Structures are given as structure tokens and as C-alpha cells.
């Protein structure tokens, strides 16, 4: 039987919680992780109507992009929609899990879904994040090196972009003297020893540190393993904000605007004055993305597709790029399809349902 924690484990393999922004509140917001799953409902937001839909569809877990609890709740008396939604979920044993900015920041996440809808190729992270990688340096006997590395590689260490099993090693002589209380795999207590060893270096995402260290130690012949860790300033090319890619064919601005409107199923597109050139390179960011404008310009994007642009921020295009605001809901609503498709390939013993509730609080009079 599948528990909620099993579903969470798979979601967090896709989007590790450590990748969320400091202000965010992703994770299991309501419910117990050991509850057995009867069904999962995917939605952009969690509202009272979505909770009711979950009840009617016998889904006791809602997986939403936006956290219903974003700031600390001081009381639960039903005075606003957040409190009413949480109360309704608790009364009906409905768990709520949010997968927010951590899903914004990963390959195959929110921005990759937008890129897919627009048919972009050569998609890359627009603004890669720094300080998310750790380098481990350790020492091991030459004859044990490959076995140790194989186990570490299987756990996800040594992956750099499209390359895996990446490491560096140099051969040298290790010296040590086992103490009287030691239980050495090599050498004799109280005697100086020399062993041909490899100095091995391997990188991995920082959040994997505990798991990788355990694997190294579990597969290492030494009682005490010599190693050290370094936090790297390197940009992680697979984690960051926004995405950028290329249209299969360059399009005139007016044609692109119609294409964008159709593909993202939005009733309107707010945009700056089109530039006097065709559009080929497209930068995207689900939700409020104005903070990425300079990155889009620096990457030589012809257009930046995002949402929640304020009036004065449109001036920042400064004839360098065309900004297209398609609306917050419209830029992220397909996230529920992304999550549905992802978990459909993993679980088949309970129902997975897409929410039919339109949670967009904005209405358009066109």
C-alpha cells in the first residue's frame, strides 16, 4: 500500500525542497505522511472548491503548485479563504502538499512545461543558481577506488550537465599509523604504514551530502576515511530560474503573439512595442518573472514571456526585447499536467486526477 510519504518522496526527487526560495513554504502543509493514499488530485491552487472536488473524487491528497499556507497562521476560525480551506481539508482528512519554487527551479519543472507548450528546442536554464554544488575529496586504496565510485555514481554523484560518472583521481602514497585501539583494514597497530592510494574528487548537489558520505563510508575498506568537503561557487546549469530556447522557425511579432495566445490558452497578452525583427529566441518564466529581465536581455532573447508585470516595469524593455505578460494563472496552470504525467509513470494503484476547478481569481472582460 502506498503512503503519502511515498508520493512525496517521488515529488521531491523531481524538485528537492532545498531548491525552494527562503520565503517559500513548499512541502506537506496539511495531513500525515503515513496516511494511505486513496487518490491524488492535481491543482494549481488549493481552495475550498478544490478540497470539495477532492472529496467527491475520493482523493485524500491534493498536490498543488501554490502553497495555501504562505505566512504563519495565528488562528483557525474560518475568517478568510485560507483558514476555511485548511479547516475543510482537516475535517475531511484531505492532505495538502505544495511544490512551488523548488519546481520552478528544476529542469522538467514549470518553465520546461512552458517551453514544451511553445515547442522550444535547445532549452536551458536562464539564470543558473550558485552555491548548490559540493565537491568531495577523499582517499582510497587503488584497488577499491572503482567499486566505491560505482556506488556513489549510482546514487547520483558525479553528474555534470549531460555527463555522468564524472570524477578526477591522482595516484600517491598514503601514510598512517594505527593506534592500539584501532581495527585497521590495512597495516599493524603501532607501525607506520604506506599504501598506494588514489586522491578522488567528485561533485554532487549539496542536498545529497549526507547520503553520498554514507555510501562512501559504507563501501570504503578503511575504519577511518580521510575526506573533506568544499562548497562550490560554480553555477549549477541544471538548477535556476527561468528557461530559454529557440522556436523551430523565426516568426513575425504579430504571428508570435497569436501563437503565444493560442498555445498558452490566454484571452489576452499584454506586451511592449514589438521590435523590428523576427522572433526566434524565447525566454520564459512562470509566474512573476520581472526579476529575470536583465538575464533574458543578456542571453539575447527576442522576447520574454512571463506574468505579473507592473506598468513602470514595462519601460525596462528599453527597445532591447519584447516583454509578453500572459497572466500568472495562464503561465502556470499546465503545471498540474506536468505533475500528473510525472506521477502517472510511477504509481498505478490509486487514482490520479486533474482538477476541473478554475482557480484563477482574475476575470477578463474582452
mmCIF file of C-alpha atoms in Angstrom:
data_model
loop_
_atom_site.group_PDB
_atom_site.id
_atom_site.type_symbol
_atom_site.label_atom_id
_atom_site.label_comp_id
_atom_site.label_asym_id
_atom_site.label_seq_id
_atom_site.Cartn_x
_atom_site.Cartn_y
_atom_site.Cartn_z
ATOM 1 C CA UNK A 1 0.000 0.000 0.000
ATOM 2 C CA UNK A 2 1.216 3.493 -0.849
ATOM 3 C CA UNK A 3 1.512 6.122 1.858
ATOM 4 C CA UNK A 4 1.548 9.884 1.352
ATOM 5 C CA UNK A 5 5.259 9.921 2.195
ATOM 6 C CA UNK A 6 5.908 7.617 -0.800
ATOM 7 C CA UNK A 7 4.280 10.122 -3.152
ATOM 8 C CA UNK A 8 6.213 12.951 -1.501
ATOM 9 C CA UNK A 9 9.471 11.032 -1.958
ATOM 10 C CA UNK A 10 8.899 10.864 -5.712
ATOM 11 C CA UNK A 11 7.880 14.526 -5.953
ATOM 12 C CA UNK A 12 10.997 15.578 -4.083
ATOM 13 C CA UNK A 13 13.189 13.541 -6.411
ATOM 14 C CA UNK A 14 11.845 15.767 -9.186
ATOM 15 C CA UNK A 15 12.102 19.005 -7.183
ATOM 16 C CA UNK A 16 14.197 18.790 -3.989
ATOM 17 C CA UNK A 17 12.826 21.031 -1.204
ATOM 18 C CA UNK A 18 16.273 22.601 -0.750
ATOM 19 C CA UNK A 19 15.782 24.335 -4.117
ATOM 20 C CA UNK A 20 12.863 26.448 -2.897
ATOM 21 C CA UNK A 21 13.356 30.121 -2.123
ATOM 22 C CA UNK A 22 13.828 31.153 1.503
ATOM 23 C CA UNK A 23 10.451 32.925 1.568
ATOM 24 C CA UNK A 24 8.571 29.890 0.262
ATOM 25 C CA UNK A 25 6.512 27.290 2.123
ATOM 26 C CA UNK A 26 6.570 24.181 -0.063
ATOM 27 C CA UNK A 27 6.036 20.741 1.424
ATOM 28 C CA UNK A 28 3.313 18.829 3.263
ATOM 29 C CA UNK A 29 1.105 21.591 4.706
ATOM 30 C CA UNK A 30 -1.827 19.530 5.951
ATOM 31 C CA UNK A 31 -2.038 15.853 6.836
ATOM 32 C CA UNK A 32 0.082 12.947 7.994
ATOM 33 C CA UNK A 33 2.814 11.424 5.800
ATOM 34 C CA UNK A 34 1.906 7.875 6.904
ATOM 35 C CA UNK A 35 -1.706 8.059 5.689
ATOM 36 C CA UNK A 36 -2.542 5.561 2.960
ATOM 37 C CA UNK A 37 -3.287 7.210 -0.389
ATOM 38 C CA UNK A 38 -6.737 6.743 -1.907
ATOM 39 C CA UNK A 39 -6.145 9.176 -4.775
ATOM 40 C CA UNK A 40 -4.250 12.317 -5.754
ATOM 41 C CA UNK A 41 -5.796 15.499 -7.144
ATOM 42 C CA UNK A 42 -3.515 17.924 -9.008
ATOM 43 C CA UNK A 43 -4.292 21.633 -8.997
ATOM 44 C CA UNK A 44 -2.526 24.956 -9.427
ATOM 45 C CA UNK A 45 -4.079 26.302 -6.212
ATOM 46 C CA UNK A 46 -5.867 24.837 -3.217
ATOM 47 C CA UNK A 47 -9.247 26.424 -2.496
ATOM 48 C CA UNK A 48 -12.422 25.296 -0.748
ATOM 49 C CA UNK A 49 -13.783 24.236 -4.147
ATOM 50 C CA UNK A 50 -10.689 22.132 -4.847
ATOM 51 C CA UNK A 51 -10.977 20.421 -1.464
ATOM 52 C CA UNK A 52 -14.628 19.645 -2.230
ATOM 53 C CA UNK A 53 -13.588 18.210 -5.592
ATOM 54 C CA UNK A 54 -11.023 16.000 -3.833
ATOM 55 C CA UNK A 55 -13.752 14.709 -1.510
ATOM 56 C CA UNK A 56 -16.066 13.914 -4.435
ATOM 57 C CA UNK A 57 -13.295 12.158 -6.366
ATOM 58 C CA UNK A 58 -12.117 10.162 -3.314
ATOM 59 C CA UNK A 59 -8.681 11.790 -3.430
ATOM 60 C CA UNK A 60 -7.198 12.273 0.029
ATOM 61 C CA UNK A 61 -4.084 14.098 -1.221
ATOM 62 C CA UNK A 62 -4.050 17.401 -3.104
ATOM 63 C CA UNK A 63 -0.795 18.251 -4.858
ATOM 64 C CA UNK A 64 -0.785 21.956 -5.693
ATOM 65 C CA UNK A 65 1.804 24.320 -7.094
ATOM 66 C CA UNK A 66 0.934 27.281 -4.862
ATOM 67 C CA UNK A 67 1.046 26.816 -1.057
ATOM 68 C CA UNK A 68 -2.310 27.588 0.556
ATOM 69 C CA UNK A 69 -0.411 28.453 3.758
ATOM 70 C CA UNK A 70 2.212 31.003 2.821
ATOM 71 C CA UNK A 71 2.503 33.033 6.007
ATOM 72 C CA UNK A 72 2.145 31.815 9.562
ATOM 73 C CA UNK A 73 -1.435 31.139 10.658
ATOM 74 C CA UNK A 74 -2.132 32.517 14.144
ATOM 75 C CA UNK A 75 -5.636 31.116 14.373
ATOM 76 C CA UNK A 76 -8.044 28.845 12.514
ATOM 77 C CA UNK A 77 -11.537 30.302 12.864
ATOM 78 C CA UNK A 78 -12.616 30.493 9.239
ATOM 79 C CA UNK A 79 -12.249 34.257 8.897
ATOM 80 C CA UNK A 80 -10.695 34.043 5.422
ATOM 81 C CA UNK A 81 -10.427 31.633 2.495
ATOM 82 C CA UNK A 82 -7.065 30.250 3.666
ATOM 83 C CA UNK A 83 -8.402 29.301 7.096
ATOM 84 C CA UNK A 84 -11.634 27.909 5.629
ATOM 85 C CA UNK A 85 -9.724 25.795 3.115
ATOM 86 C CA UNK A 86 -7.407 24.336 5.760
ATOM 87 C CA UNK A 87 -10.311 23.639 8.133
ATOM 88 C CA UNK A 88 -12.266 21.883 5.383
ATOM 89 C CA UNK A 89 -9.228 19.770 4.461
ATOM 90 C CA UNK A 90 -8.579 18.746 8.075
ATOM 91 C CA UNK A 91 -12.253 17.905 8.740
ATOM 92 C CA UNK A 92 -12.308 15.620 5.698
ATOM 93 C CA UNK A 93 -8.866 14.036 6.150
ATOM 94 C CA UNK A 94 -7.514 15.639 2.986
ATOM 95 C CA UNK A 95 -3.744 16.182 2.916
ATOM 96 C CA UNK A 96 -2.296 19.159 1.033
ATOM 97 C CA UNK A 97 1.190 19.178 -0.470
ATOM 98 C CA UNK A 98 2.689 22.217 -2.225
ATOM 99 C CA UNK A 99 5.550 22.021 -4.727
ATOM 100 C CA UNK A 100 6.315 25.643 -5.524
ATOM 101 C CA UNK A 101 9.586 27.497 -6.205
ATOM 102 C CA UNK A 102 11.529 24.239 -5.993
ATOM 103 C CA UNK A 103 9.558 23.102 -9.062
ATOM 104 C CA UNK A 104 10.231 26.474 -10.703
ATOM 105 C CA UNK A 105 13.975 25.879 -10.414
ATOM 106 C CA UNK A 106 14.476 22.423 -11.937
ATOM 107 C CA UNK A 107 14.783 21.000 -15.405
ATOM 108 C CA UNK A 108 11.448 19.373 -16.356
ATOM 109 C CA UNK A 109 9.716 21.808 -13.999
ATOM 110 C CA UNK A 110 7.359 24.749 -14.545
ATOM 111 C CA UNK A 111 9.459 26.617 -17.093
ATOM 112 C CA UNK A 112 10.240 23.492 -19.079
ATOM 113 C CA UNK A 113 6.494 22.924 -19.374
ATOM 114 C CA UNK A 114 6.049 26.414 -20.844
ATOM 115 C CA UNK A 115 8.923 25.715 -23.241
ATOM 116 C CA UNK A 116 7.212 22.483 -24.246
ATOM 117 C CA UNK A 117 3.924 24.283 -24.904
ATOM 118 C CA UNK A 118 5.785 26.731 -27.157
ATOM 119 C CA UNK A 119 7.733 23.983 -28.909
ATOM 120 C CA UNK A 120 11.118 25.390 -27.930
ATOM 121 C CA UNK A 121 14.327 23.458 -28.576
ATOM 122 C CA UNK A 122 17.811 23.769 -27.058
ATOM 123 C CA UNK A 123 16.180 24.689 -23.755
ATOM 124 C CA UNK A 124 18.495 25.800 -20.944
ATOM 125 C CA UNK A 125 18.172 27.391 -17.515
ATOM 126 C CA UNK A 126 18.023 31.160 -17.955
ATOM 127 C CA UNK A 127 19.603 32.128 -14.605
ATOM 128 C CA UNK A 128 21.511 29.199 -13.059
ATOM 129 C CA UNK A 129 21.891 29.208 -9.277
ATOM 130 C CA UNK A 130 25.230 29.221 -7.461
ATOM 131 C CA UNK A 131 26.366 27.524 -4.238
ATOM 132 C CA UNK A 132 24.254 24.423 -4.840
ATOM 133 C CA UNK A 133 27.152 22.064 -5.558
ATOM 134 C CA UNK A 134 29.587 20.336 -3.210
ATOM 135 C CA UNK A 135 32.940 18.782 -4.034
ATOM 136 C CA UNK A 136 34.050 15.770 -2.040
ATOM 137 C CA UNK A 137 37.739 14.857 -1.942
ATOM 138 C CA UNK A 138 38.658 11.534 -0.346
ATOM 139 C CA UNK A 139 41.427 8.947 -0.377
ATOM 140 C CA UNK A 140 41.099 5.216 -1.042
ATOM 141 C CA UNK A 141 43.295 2.242 -1.971
ATOM 142 C CA UNK A 142 43.714 1.967 -5.727
ATOM 143 C CA UNK A 143 42.105 -1.461 -5.857
ATOM 144 C CA UNK A 144 38.945 -0.206 -4.080
ATOM 145 C CA UNK A 145 38.528 3.075 -5.959
ATOM 146 C CA UNK A 146 36.229 1.982 -8.758
ATOM 147 C CA UNK A 147 33.892 -0.012 -6.517
ATOM 148 C CA UNK A 148 33.424 2.962 -4.204
ATOM 149 C CA UNK A 149 32.830 5.312 -7.136
ATOM 150 C CA UNK A 150 30.352 2.954 -8.782
ATOM 151 C CA UNK A 151 28.148 3.036 -5.686
ATOM 152 C CA UNK A 152 28.434 6.815 -5.429
ATOM 153 C CA UNK A 153 27.623 7.274 -9.124
ATOM 154 C CA UNK A 154 24.544 5.053 -8.737
ATOM 155 C CA UNK A 155 23.328 7.425 -6.001
ATOM 156 C CA UNK A 156 23.661 10.496 -8.239
ATOM 157 C CA UNK A 157 27.165 11.788 -7.589
ATOM 158 C CA UNK A 158 29.363 12.845 -10.496
ATOM 159 C CA UNK A 159 26.617 14.212 -12.766
ATOM 160 C CA UNK A 160 27.559 17.398 -14.616
ATOM 161 C CA UNK A 161 25.004 18.558 -17.180
ATOM 162 C CA UNK A 162 24.554 15.817 -19.766
ATOM 163 C CA UNK A 163 27.547 13.863 -18.438
ATOM 164 C CA UNK A 164 27.539 11.325 -15.626
ATOM 165 C CA UNK A 165 30.107 9.247 -13.703
ATOM 166 C CA UNK A 166 32.425 12.276 -13.614
ATOM 167 C CA UNK A 167 35.380 12.210 -11.223
ATOM 168 C CA UNK A 168 39.066 13.037 -11.002
ATOM 169 C CA UNK A 169 41.807 10.955 -9.424
ATOM 170 C CA UNK A 170 45.521 11.164 -8.836
ATOM 171 C CA UNK A 171 47.773 8.414 -7.515
ATOM 172 C CA UNK A 172 50.015 8.853 -4.482
ATOM 173 C CA UNK A 173 51.249 7.316 -1.247
ATOM 174 C CA UNK A 174 49.190 7.471 1.913
ATOM 175 C CA UNK A 175 50.886 7.159 5.300
ATOM 176 C CA UNK A 176 49.387 6.357 8.697
ATOM 177 C CA UNK A 177 49.993 4.562 11.975
ATOM 178 C CA UNK A 178 47.101 2.588 13.519
ATOM 179 C CA UNK A 179 46.593 3.212 17.237
ATOM 180 C CA UNK A 180 46.305 0.444 19.825
ATOM 181 C CA UNK A 181 42.501 0.725 19.864
ATOM 182 C CA UNK A 182 42.210 0.779 16.077
ATOM 183 C CA UNK A 183 40.938 -2.081 13.929
ATOM 184 C CA UNK A 184 42.875 -1.428 10.703
ATOM 185 C CA UNK A 185 41.870 -2.997 7.388
ATOM 186 C CA UNK A 186 45.478 -2.459 6.302
ATOM 187 C CA UNK A 187 48.601 -2.340 8.490
ATOM 188 C CA UNK A 188 49.640 -3.289 12.018
ATOM 189 C CA UNK A 189 48.884 -1.417 15.224
ATOM 190 C CA UNK A 190 51.714 0.871 16.279
ATOM 191 C CA UNK A 191 53.619 0.604 12.993
ATOM 192 C CA UNK A 192 53.981 3.253 10.287
ATOM 193 C CA UNK A 193 52.357 2.121 7.054
ATOM 194 C CA UNK A 194 52.457 3.243 3.436
ATOM 195 C CA UNK A 195 49.686 2.434 0.952
ATOM 196 C CA UNK A 196 49.284 3.285 -2.709
ATOM 197 C CA UNK A 197 46.093 5.346 -2.823
ATOM 198 C CA UNK A 198 44.022 7.496 -5.128
ATOM 199 C CA UNK A 199 43.025 11.025 -4.249
ATOM 200 C CA UNK A 200 39.484 11.159 -5.649
ATOM 201 C CA UNK A 201 37.340 14.210 -6.351
ATOM 202 C CA UNK A 202 33.651 14.092 -7.191
ATOM 203 C CA UNK A 203 30.841 16.684 -7.296
ATOM 204 C CA UNK A 204 27.179 16.351 -6.337
ATOM 205 C CA UNK A 205 24.200 18.557 -5.389
ATOM 206 C CA UNK A 206 24.719 19.858 -1.859
ATOM 207 C CA UNK A 207 21.418 18.458 -0.572
ATOM 208 C CA UNK A 208 22.741 14.916 -1.231
ATOM 209 C CA UNK A 209 25.733 15.320 1.087
ATOM 210 C CA UNK A 210 24.597 13.023 3.922
ATOM 211 C CA UNK A 211 23.578 10.223 1.569
ATOM 212 C CA UNK A 212 26.767 10.396 -0.505
ATOM 213 C CA UNK A 213 29.023 10.410 2.569
ATOM 214 C CA UNK A 214 27.226 7.363 3.960
ATOM 215 C CA UNK A 215 27.651 5.482 0.685
ATOM 216 C CA UNK A 216 31.357 6.364 0.573
ATOM 217 C CA UNK A 217 31.929 5.174 4.130
ATOM 218 C CA UNK A 218 29.814 2.024 3.746
ATOM 219 C CA UNK A 219 31.855 0.910 0.726
ATOM 220 C CA UNK A 220 35.292 2.041 1.899
ATOM 221 C CA UNK A 221 37.676 -0.548 3.403
ATOM 222 C CA UNK A 222 39.161 1.842 5.967
ATOM 223 C CA UNK A 223 37.906 2.181 9.523
ATOM 224 C CA UNK A 224 38.527 5.939 9.351
ATOM 225 C CA UNK A 225 38.086 7.572 5.932
ATOM 226 C CA UNK A 226 40.124 10.695 5.173
ATOM 227 C CA UNK A 227 37.979 13.200 3.276
ATOM 228 C CA UNK A 228 36.993 16.855 3.087
ATOM 229 C CA UNK A 229 34.156 18.863 1.558
ATOM 230 C CA UNK A 230 34.043 22.153 -0.319
ATOM 231 C CA UNK A 231 31.008 24.268 -1.154
ATOM 232 C CA UNK A 232 31.412 25.454 -4.741
ATOM 233 C CA UNK A 233 30.621 28.846 -6.228
ATOM 234 C CA UNK A 234 30.027 27.196 -9.600
ATOM 235 C CA UNK A 235 26.684 27.776 -11.269
ATOM 236 C CA UNK A 236 24.551 24.660 -11.380
ATOM 237 C CA UNK A 237 23.460 24.623 -15.022
ATOM 238 C CA UNK A 238 20.512 22.361 -14.218
ATOM 239 C CA UNK A 239 19.005 24.410 -11.395
ATOM 240 C CA UNK A 240 17.843 28.011 -11.564
ATOM 241 C CA UNK A 241 15.173 30.489 -12.553
ATOM 242 C CA UNK A 242 13.512 30.737 -15.948
ATOM 243 C CA UNK A 243 14.348 28.973 -19.188
ATOM 244 C CA UNK A 244 15.425 29.976 -22.684
ATOM 245 C CA UNK A 245 15.167 28.172 -26.001
ATOM 246 C CA UNK A 246 14.576 28.508 -29.730
ATOM 247 C CA UNK A 247 11.463 28.386 -31.862
ATOM 248 C CA UNK A 248 11.664 25.910 -34.735
ATOM 249 C CA UNK A 249 11.140 28.816 -37.128
ATOM 250 C CA UNK A 250 11.538 32.559 -36.677
ATOM 251 C CA UNK A 251 8.179 34.348 -36.503
ATOM 252 C CA UNK A 252 6.972 37.870 -37.111
ATOM 253 C CA UNK A 253 5.975 39.535 -33.815
ATOM 254 C CA UNK A 254 2.252 39.602 -34.603
ATOM 255 C CA UNK A 255 2.291 35.927 -35.586
ATOM 256 C CA UNK A 256 4.181 35.053 -32.425
ATOM 257 C CA UNK A 257 1.677 36.912 -30.246
ATOM 258 C CA UNK A 258 -1.198 34.953 -31.777
ATOM 259 C CA UNK A 259 0.765 31.720 -31.420
ATOM 260 C CA UNK A 260 1.529 32.523 -27.771
ATOM 261 C CA UNK A 261 -2.113 33.337 -27.044
ATOM 262 C CA UNK A 262 -3.273 30.052 -28.604
ATOM 263 C CA UNK A 263 -0.653 27.793 -27.056
ATOM 264 C CA UNK A 264 -0.977 29.172 -23.543
ATOM 265 C CA UNK A 265 -4.784 29.457 -23.809
ATOM 266 C CA UNK A 266 -4.857 33.007 -22.538
ATOM 267 C CA UNK A 267 -7.572 35.513 -23.510
ATOM 268 C CA UNK A 268 -5.042 38.306 -23.946
ATOM 269 C CA UNK A 269 -1.339 39.123 -23.975
ATOM 270 C CA UNK A 270 -0.037 42.399 -22.557
ATOM 271 C CA UNK A 271 3.181 43.308 -24.329
ATOM 272 C CA UNK A 272 5.652 46.066 -25.116
ATOM 273 C CA UNK A 273 6.169 47.526 -28.579
ATOM 274 C CA UNK A 274 7.424 44.776 -30.924
ATOM 275 C CA UNK A 275 10.959 45.181 -32.177
ATOM 276 C CA UNK A 276 11.635 45.484 -35.883
ATOM 277 C CA UNK A 277 12.833 41.896 -36.218
ATOM 278 C CA UNK A 278 11.572 38.327 -36.211
ATOM 279 C CA UNK A 279 11.337 36.316 -33.021
ATOM 280 C CA UNK A 280 13.379 33.144 -32.615
ATOM 281 C CA UNK A 281 14.964 33.025 -29.152
ATOM 282 C CA UNK A 282 12.387 32.963 -26.367
ATOM 283 C CA UNK A 283 12.949 33.382 -22.613
ATOM 284 C CA UNK A 284 10.204 32.247 -20.232
ATOM 285 C CA UNK A 285 9.387 32.364 -16.529
ATOM 286 C CA UNK A 286 6.211 31.044 -14.944
ATOM 287 C CA UNK A 287 4.569 33.466 -12.521
ATOM 288 C CA UNK A 288 6.106 36.810 -11.598
ATOM 289 C CA UNK A 289 9.348 36.969 -13.578
ATOM 290 C CA UNK A 290 10.313 40.634 -13.954
ATOM 291 C CA UNK A 291 13.457 39.987 -11.883
ATOM 292 C CA UNK A 292 14.808 37.948 -14.811
ATOM 293 C CA UNK A 293 14.533 40.635 -17.488
ATOM 294 C CA UNK A 294 18.231 41.517 -17.427
ATOM 295 C CA UNK A 295 19.100 37.816 -17.736
ATOM 296 C CA UNK A 296 16.817 37.481 -20.751
ATOM 297 C CA UNK A 297 18.401 40.530 -22.408
ATOM 298 C CA UNK A 298 21.902 39.299 -21.617
ATOM 299 C CA UNK A 299 21.038 35.935 -23.199
ATOM 300 C CA UNK A 300 19.951 37.825 -26.354
ATOM 301 C CA UNK A 301 16.350 36.639 -26.172
ATOM 302 C CA UNK A 302 14.000 38.306 -28.652
ATOM 303 C CA UNK A 303 11.037 38.029 -26.297
ATOM 304 C CA UNK A 304 10.462 37.406 -22.595
ATOM 305 C CA UNK A 305 7.253 35.551 -21.697
ATOM 306 C CA UNK A 306 6.186 35.815 -18.061
ATOM 307 C CA UNK A 307 3.470 37.355 -15.846
ATOM 308 C CA UNK A 308 2.600 39.972 -13.226
ATOM 309 C CA UNK A 309 4.397 42.879 -14.881
ATOM 310 C CA UNK A 310 3.717 46.300 -13.345
ATOM 311 C CA UNK A 311 3.164 49.367 -15.511
ATOM 312 C CA UNK A 312 6.549 51.009 -14.937
ATOM 313 C CA UNK A 313 8.395 47.703 -15.345
ATOM 314 C CA UNK A 314 7.335 47.510 -18.992
ATOM 315 C CA UNK A 315 9.563 50.536 -19.675
ATOM 316 C CA UNK A 316 12.571 48.401 -18.716
ATOM 317 C CA UNK A 317 12.334 46.609 -22.065
ATOM 318 C CA UNK A 318 14.011 49.769 -23.416
ATOM 319 C CA UNK A 319 13.780 48.614 -27.055
ATOM 320 C CA UNK A 320 16.055 45.665 -26.259
ATOM 321 C CA UNK A 321 13.426 42.945 -26.011
ATOM 322 C CA UNK A 322 9.670 42.423 -26.243
ATOM 323 C CA UNK A 323 8.003 41.644 -22.915
ATOM 324 C CA UNK A 324 4.867 39.490 -23.004
ATOM 325 C CA UNK A 325 2.713 39.217 -19.874
ATOM 326 C CA UNK A 326 0.314 36.291 -20.286
ATOM 327 C CA UNK A 327 -1.084 36.252 -16.732
ATOM 328 C CA UNK A 328 0.037 34.356 -13.639
ATOM 329 C CA UNK A 329 -2.590 31.619 -13.820
ATOM 330 C CA UNK A 330 -2.103 31.128 -17.556
ATOM 331 C CA UNK A 331 1.680 30.811 -17.220
ATOM 332 C CA UNK A 332 1.464 28.076 -14.589
ATOM 333 C CA UNK A 333 -1.838 26.246 -14.989
ATOM 334 C CA UNK A 334 -0.222 23.482 -17.050
ATOM 335 C CA UNK A 335 1.947 22.618 -14.049
ATOM 336 C CA UNK A 336 -0.793 20.261 -12.891
ATOM 337 C CA UNK A 337 -0.463 18.340 -16.179
ATOM 338 C CA UNK A 338 3.292 18.153 -15.637
ATOM 339 C CA UNK A 339 2.843 16.612 -12.176
ATOM 340 C CA UNK A 340 0.079 14.281 -13.340
ATOM 341 C CA UNK A 341 2.220 12.922 -16.156
ATOM 342 C CA UNK A 342 5.232 12.542 -13.878
ATOM 343 C CA UNK A 343 3.458 10.504 -11.192
ATOM 344 C CA UNK A 344 1.439 8.515 -13.752
ATOM 345 C CA UNK A 345 4.665 6.833 -14.763
ATOM 346 C CA UNK A 346 5.346 5.775 -11.165
ATOM 347 C CA UNK A 347 2.044 4.897 -9.434
ATOM 348 C CA UNK A 348 -0.825 2.834 -10.799
ATOM 349 C CA UNK A 349 -2.544 1.522 -7.649
ATOM 350 C CA UNK A 350 -4.681 4.600 -6.964
ATOM 351 C CA UNK A 351 -6.460 7.328 -8.917
ATOM 352 C CA UNK A 352 -4.599 10.359 -10.241
ATOM 353 C CA UNK A 353 -6.945 13.198 -11.180
ATOM 354 C CA UNK A 354 -6.593 16.630 -12.768
ATOM 355 C CA UNK A 355 -8.652 19.287 -11.056
ATOM 356 C CA UNK A 356 -11.526 20.700 -13.102
ATOM 357 C CA UNK A 357 -11.850 23.778 -10.876
ATOM 358 C CA UNK A 358 -10.769 27.073 -12.406
ATOM 359 C CA UNK A 359 -8.881 28.662 -9.519
ATOM 360 C CA UNK A 360 -7.938 31.816 -11.424
ATOM 361 C CA UNK A 361 -9.086 34.780 -9.282
ATOM 362 C CA UNK A 362 -8.734 37.106 -12.299
ATOM 363 C CA UNK A 363 -11.542 37.540 -14.834
ATOM 364 C CA UNK A 364 -11.295 39.272 -18.213
ATOM 365 C CA UNK A 365 -13.890 41.372 -19.984
ATOM 366 C CA UNK A 366 -12.802 41.214 -23.628
#
